[in-house]
Amino acid sequence: MSSTTSKIIAATASGYHILKIEGYSGTKFLSNGRSIKSPPFTAAGHRWSIEYYPNGKARFYQACISLYLVLEEDVASPVKALVQFGFAADERRHLVPFFPKKSKTPAPLFKSGELDFVSRGANGCDEFIERSSLEKSKNLRDDSFTIRCDIVVLNGFHRELHKNSFQTSKVSSSKE
């Protein structure tokens, strides 16, 4: 008897970046549509930066903080990636739980579907959190807050086919 098995394997690269906004109250004076960009960093095999819009990227989102991930390199074809923005605990560098203990309200978290990043292109979240909600939350401490950006780059898929071979063996019974 012969049979086969196969696999579909996703080739990915992942990484994250921690961005701390210090002096938050001073950033609120930036006009709607204006951003502050992080220094470039390398994660998941590519060079990126984060654009922080303290008063939203577009007029419709002026009461919100917008966050965008920017591909800071030239590429021949779009980089396919999944992106997640969330508040990070400073000292532990991990994401704040989606449902914090003693709270029925989810902590702000943005998870994308598959995004295409072209050379120097950006994708992100227009409504990461309303400023008024941030200002009431425990995520704003000493006029600062910390964002963690997780990136998973999808480098394609490959397939494997394996032929299974079963060997038979005789089992003899012995009489005692």
mmCIF file of C-alpha atoms in Angstrom:
data_model
loop_
_atom_site.group_PDB
_atom_site.id
_atom_site.type_symbol
_atom_site.label_atom_id
_atom_site.label_comp_id
_atom_site.label_asym_id
_atom_site.label_seq_id
_atom_site.Cartn_x
_atom_site.Cartn_y
_atom_site.Cartn_z
ATOM 1 C CA MET A 1 0.000 0.000 0.000
ATOM 2 C CA SER A 2 1.333 3.447 -0.831
ATOM 3 C CA SER A 3 0.197 6.828 0.382
ATOM 4 C CA THR A 4 1.437 10.386 0.417
ATOM 5 C CA THR A 5 1.416 13.343 2.754
ATOM 6 C CA SER A 6 1.953 16.967 1.937
ATOM 7 C CA LYS A 7 2.669 20.224 3.720
ATOM 8 C CA ILE A 8 2.061 23.864 2.926
ATOM 9 C CA ILE A 9 4.610 25.919 4.811
ATOM 10 C CA ALA A 10 4.387 29.675 5.307
ATOM 11 C CA ALA A 11 7.783 31.343 5.285
ATOM 12 C CA THR A 12 7.681 34.278 7.695
ATOM 13 C CA ALA A 13 9.982 36.660 9.509
ATOM 14 C CA SER A 14 8.823 38.444 12.633
ATOM 15 C CA GLY A 15 9.959 41.086 15.051
ATOM 16 C CA TYR A 16 8.748 44.006 17.115
ATOM 17 C CA HIS A 17 9.667 47.553 18.047
ATOM 18 C CA ILE A 18 8.973 49.498 21.236
ATOM 19 C CA LEU A 19 8.174 53.207 20.828
ATOM 20 C CA LYS A 20 7.948 55.390 23.930
ATOM 21 C CA ILE A 21 6.198 58.750 23.666
ATOM 22 C CA GLU A 22 7.608 61.000 26.396
ATOM 23 C CA GLY A 23 6.096 64.428 26.973
ATOM 24 C CA TYR A 24 2.743 63.424 25.500
ATOM 25 C CA SER A 25 1.073 66.726 26.464
ATOM 26 C CA GLY A 26 3.585 68.612 24.307
ATOM 27 C CA THR A 27 2.773 66.486 21.254
ATOM 28 C CA LYS A 28 -0.933 67.403 21.411
ATOM 29 C CA PHE A 29 -0.179 70.843 19.939
ATOM 30 C CA LEU A 30 0.757 69.356 16.565
ATOM 31 C CA SER A 31 -2.013 70.056 14.064
ATOM 32 C CA ASN A 32 -4.244 67.358 12.586
ATOM 33 C CA GLY A 33 -2.480 65.465 9.795
ATOM 34 C CA ARG A 34 1.035 66.177 11.096
ATOM 35 C CA SER A 35 3.164 63.371 12.477
ATOM 36 C CA ILE A 36 6.309 62.705 14.432
ATOM 37 C CA LYS A 37 8.364 59.869 12.981
ATOM 38 C CA SER A 38 10.437 57.417 15.012
ATOM 39 C CA PRO A 39 14.042 56.756 14.054
ATOM 40 C CA PRO A 40 14.331 53.890 11.536
ATOM 41 C CA PHE A 41 14.671 50.397 13.012
ATOM 42 C CA THR A 42 15.093 46.880 11.643
ATOM 43 C CA ALA A 43 12.517 44.180 12.354
ATOM 44 C CA ALA A 44 11.322 41.110 10.440
ATOM 45 C CA GLY A 45 14.132 41.529 7.918
ATOM 46 C CA HIS A 46 13.232 45.070 6.789
ATOM 47 C CA ARG A 47 13.843 48.696 7.744
ATOM 48 C CA TRP A 48 10.815 50.527 9.214
ATOM 49 C CA SER A 49 9.726 53.597 11.150
ATOM 50 C CA ILE A 50 6.511 54.489 12.987
ATOM 51 C CA GLU A 51 4.550 57.668 12.317
ATOM 52 C CA TYR A 52 2.733 58.988 15.395
ATOM 53 C CA TYR A 53 -0.134 61.402 14.673
ATOM 54 C CA PRO A 54 -1.189 62.856 18.061
ATOM 55 C CA ASN A 55 -4.269 64.527 16.512
ATOM 56 C CA GLY A 56 -5.127 61.969 13.854
ATOM 57 C CA LYS A 57 -3.915 61.558 10.302
ATOM 58 C CA ALA A 58 -7.108 62.860 8.676
ATOM 59 C CA ARG A 59 -9.646 65.483 9.771
ATOM 60 C CA PHE A 60 -12.265 62.822 10.486
ATOM 61 C CA TYR A 61 -9.920 61.284 13.113
ATOM 62 C CA GLN A 62 -8.746 64.492 14.816
ATOM 63 C CA ALA A 63 -9.915 63.287 18.268
ATOM 64 C CA CYS A 64 -7.785 60.129 17.924
ATOM 65 C CA ILE A 65 -4.164 59.077 17.899
ATOM 66 C CA SER A 66 -3.202 57.505 14.566
ATOM 67 C CA LEU A 67 -0.232 55.142 14.173
ATOM 68 C CA TYR A 68 1.331 54.126 10.862
ATOM 69 C CA LEU A 69 4.152 51.736 10.022
ATOM 70 C CA VAL A 70 6.413 52.982 7.207
ATOM 71 C CA LEU A 71 8.679 50.779 5.083
ATOM 72 C CA GLU A 72 11.946 52.757 4.983
ATOM 73 C CA GLU A 73 13.549 51.036 2.007
ATOM 74 C CA ASP A 74 13.125 50.540 -1.713
ATOM 75 C CA VAL A 75 11.723 47.168 -2.758
ATOM 76 C CA ALA A 76 11.175 45.577 -6.170
ATOM 77 C CA SER A 77 7.819 44.103 -5.161
ATOM 78 C CA PRO A 78 5.463 44.903 -2.263
ATOM 79 C CA VAL A 79 6.349 43.512 1.162
ATOM 80 C CA LYS A 80 3.360 41.594 2.548
ATOM 81 C CA ALA A 81 3.024 41.955 6.302
ATOM 82 C CA LEU A 82 0.720 41.648 9.279
ATOM 83 C CA VAL A 83 0.958 44.503 11.790
ATOM 84 C CA GLN A 84 -0.201 44.879 15.371
ATOM 85 C CA PHE A 85 -0.050 48.010 17.535
ATOM 86 C CA GLY A 86 -0.781 47.842 21.257
ATOM 87 C CA PHE A 87 0.183 49.452 24.539
ATOM 88 C CA ALA A 88 3.270 47.894 26.101
ATOM 89 C CA ALA A 89 4.213 47.666 29.736
ATOM 90 C CA ASP A 90 7.483 49.636 29.960
ATOM 91 C CA GLU A 91 9.449 47.327 32.157
ATOM 92 C CA ARG A 92 8.228 44.035 30.678
ATOM 93 C CA ARG A 93 8.099 45.015 26.987
ATOM 94 C CA HIS A 94 5.078 42.826 26.334
ATOM 95 C CA LEU A 95 1.636 43.856 25.218
ATOM 96 C CA VAL A 96 -0.927 44.881 27.783
ATOM 97 C CA PRO A 97 -3.548 42.082 27.870
ATOM 98 C CA PHE A 98 -6.389 42.673 25.427
ATOM 99 C CA PHE A 99 -8.890 42.465 28.288
ATOM 100 C CA PRO A 100 -7.077 43.890 31.322
ATOM 101 C CA LYS A 101 -7.925 42.330 34.676
ATOM 102 C CA LYS A 102 -10.943 43.949 36.366
ATOM 103 C CA SER A 103 -12.032 45.544 33.090
ATOM 104 C CA LYS A 104 -14.692 44.582 30.602
ATOM 105 C CA THR A 105 -13.404 47.112 28.097
ATOM 106 C CA PRO A 106 -10.746 45.965 25.632
ATOM 107 C CA ALA A 107 -7.395 47.745 25.723
ATOM 108 C CA PRO A 108 -6.669 49.524 22.438
ATOM 109 C CA LEU A 109 -5.133 47.127 19.996
ATOM 110 C CA PHE A 110 -4.864 47.248 16.236
ATOM 111 C CA LYS A 111 -4.396 44.037 14.269
ATOM 112 C CA SER A 112 -4.211 44.248 10.516
ATOM 113 C CA GLY A 113 -5.022 41.751 7.868
ATOM 114 C CA GLU A 114 -2.412 41.244 5.166
ATOM 115 C CA LEU A 115 -1.001 44.612 4.089
ATOM 116 C CA ASP A 116 1.141 45.468 1.075
ATOM 117 C CA PHE A 117 4.021 47.851 1.761
ATOM 118 C CA VAL A 118 5.516 49.455 -1.345
ATOM 119 C CA SER A 119 8.823 51.359 -1.346
ATOM 120 C CA ARG A 120 8.636 54.061 1.337
ATOM 121 C CA GLY A 121 4.932 53.252 1.779
ATOM 122 C CA ALA A 122 2.871 53.333 4.976
ATOM 123 C CA ASN A 123 -0.079 51.424 6.420
ATOM 124 C CA GLY A 124 -1.669 51.729 9.801
ATOM 125 C CA CYS A 125 -4.463 52.619 12.139
ATOM 126 C CA ASP A 126 -6.404 55.894 12.033
ATOM 127 C CA GLU A 127 -8.241 55.300 15.320
ATOM 128 C CA PHE A 128 -5.745 53.637 17.642
ATOM 129 C CA ILE A 129 -7.271 55.392 20.666
ATOM 130 C CA GLU A 130 -9.190 58.571 21.360
ATOM 131 C CA ARG A 131 -6.987 61.072 23.188
ATOM 132 C CA SER A 132 -9.620 61.500 25.928
ATOM 133 C CA SER A 133 -9.589 57.719 26.540
ATOM 134 C CA LEU A 134 -5.787 57.637 26.697
ATOM 135 C CA GLU A 135 -5.774 60.503 29.181
ATOM 136 C CA LYS A 136 -8.133 58.584 31.501
ATOM 137 C CA SER A 137 -6.261 55.288 31.168
ATOM 138 C CA LYS A 138 -3.454 53.709 33.167
ATOM 139 C CA ASN A 139 -1.416 53.517 29.952
ATOM 140 C CA LEU A 140 -0.544 57.212 30.293
ATOM 141 C CA ARG A 141 1.959 57.507 33.153
ATOM 142 C CA ASP A 142 4.129 60.514 33.954
ATOM 143 C CA ASP A 143 3.016 62.164 30.680
ATOM 144 C CA SER A 144 4.345 59.141 28.729
ATOM 145 C CA PHE A 145 3.048 55.979 27.102
ATOM 146 C CA THR A 146 4.673 53.061 25.328
ATOM 147 C CA ILE A 147 3.564 51.363 22.106
ATOM 148 C CA ARG A 148 4.651 47.940 20.891
ATOM 149 C CA CYS A 149 4.489 47.302 17.152
ATOM 150 C CA ASP A 150 4.618 43.638 16.102
ATOM 151 C CA ILE A 151 5.444 42.851 12.470
ATOM 152 C CA VAL A 152 5.156 39.530 10.649
ATOM 153 C CA VAL A 153 6.454 39.571 7.064
ATOM 154 C CA LEU A 154 4.973 36.915 4.797
ATOM 155 C CA ASN A 155 7.767 35.662 2.553
ATOM 156 C CA GLY A 156 5.637 33.268 0.538
ATOM 157 C CA PHE A 157 4.713 29.629 0.750
ATOM 158 C CA HIS A 158 6.283 26.410 -0.339
ATOM 159 C CA ARG A 159 4.931 22.920 -0.681
ATOM 160 C CA GLU A 160 6.377 19.551 0.163
ATOM 161 C CA LEU A 161 5.158 16.149 -0.921
ATOM 162 C CA HIS A 162 6.295 12.996 0.835
ATOM 163 C CA LYS A 163 5.696 9.430 -0.203
ATOM 164 C CA ASN A 164 4.930 7.239 2.740
ATOM 165 C CA SER A 165 6.132 3.686 2.698
ATOM 166 C CA PHE A 166 4.753 1.229 5.126
ATOM 167 C CA GLN A 167 6.804 -1.805 5.941
ATOM 168 C CA THR A 168 5.024 -4.849 7.109
ATOM 169 C CA SER A 169 6.445 -7.289 9.555
ATOM 170 C CA LYS A 170 5.252 -10.637 10.641
ATOM 171 C CA VAL A 171 4.262 -11.082 14.211
ATOM 172 C CA SER A 172 4.580 -14.653 15.324
ATOM 173 C CA SER A 173 2.661 -16.010 18.196
ATOM 174 C CA SER A 174 4.264 -18.426 20.554
ATOM 175 C CA LYS A 175 2.476 -21.048 22.509
ATOM 176 C CA GLU A 176 3.534 -21.531 26.047
#
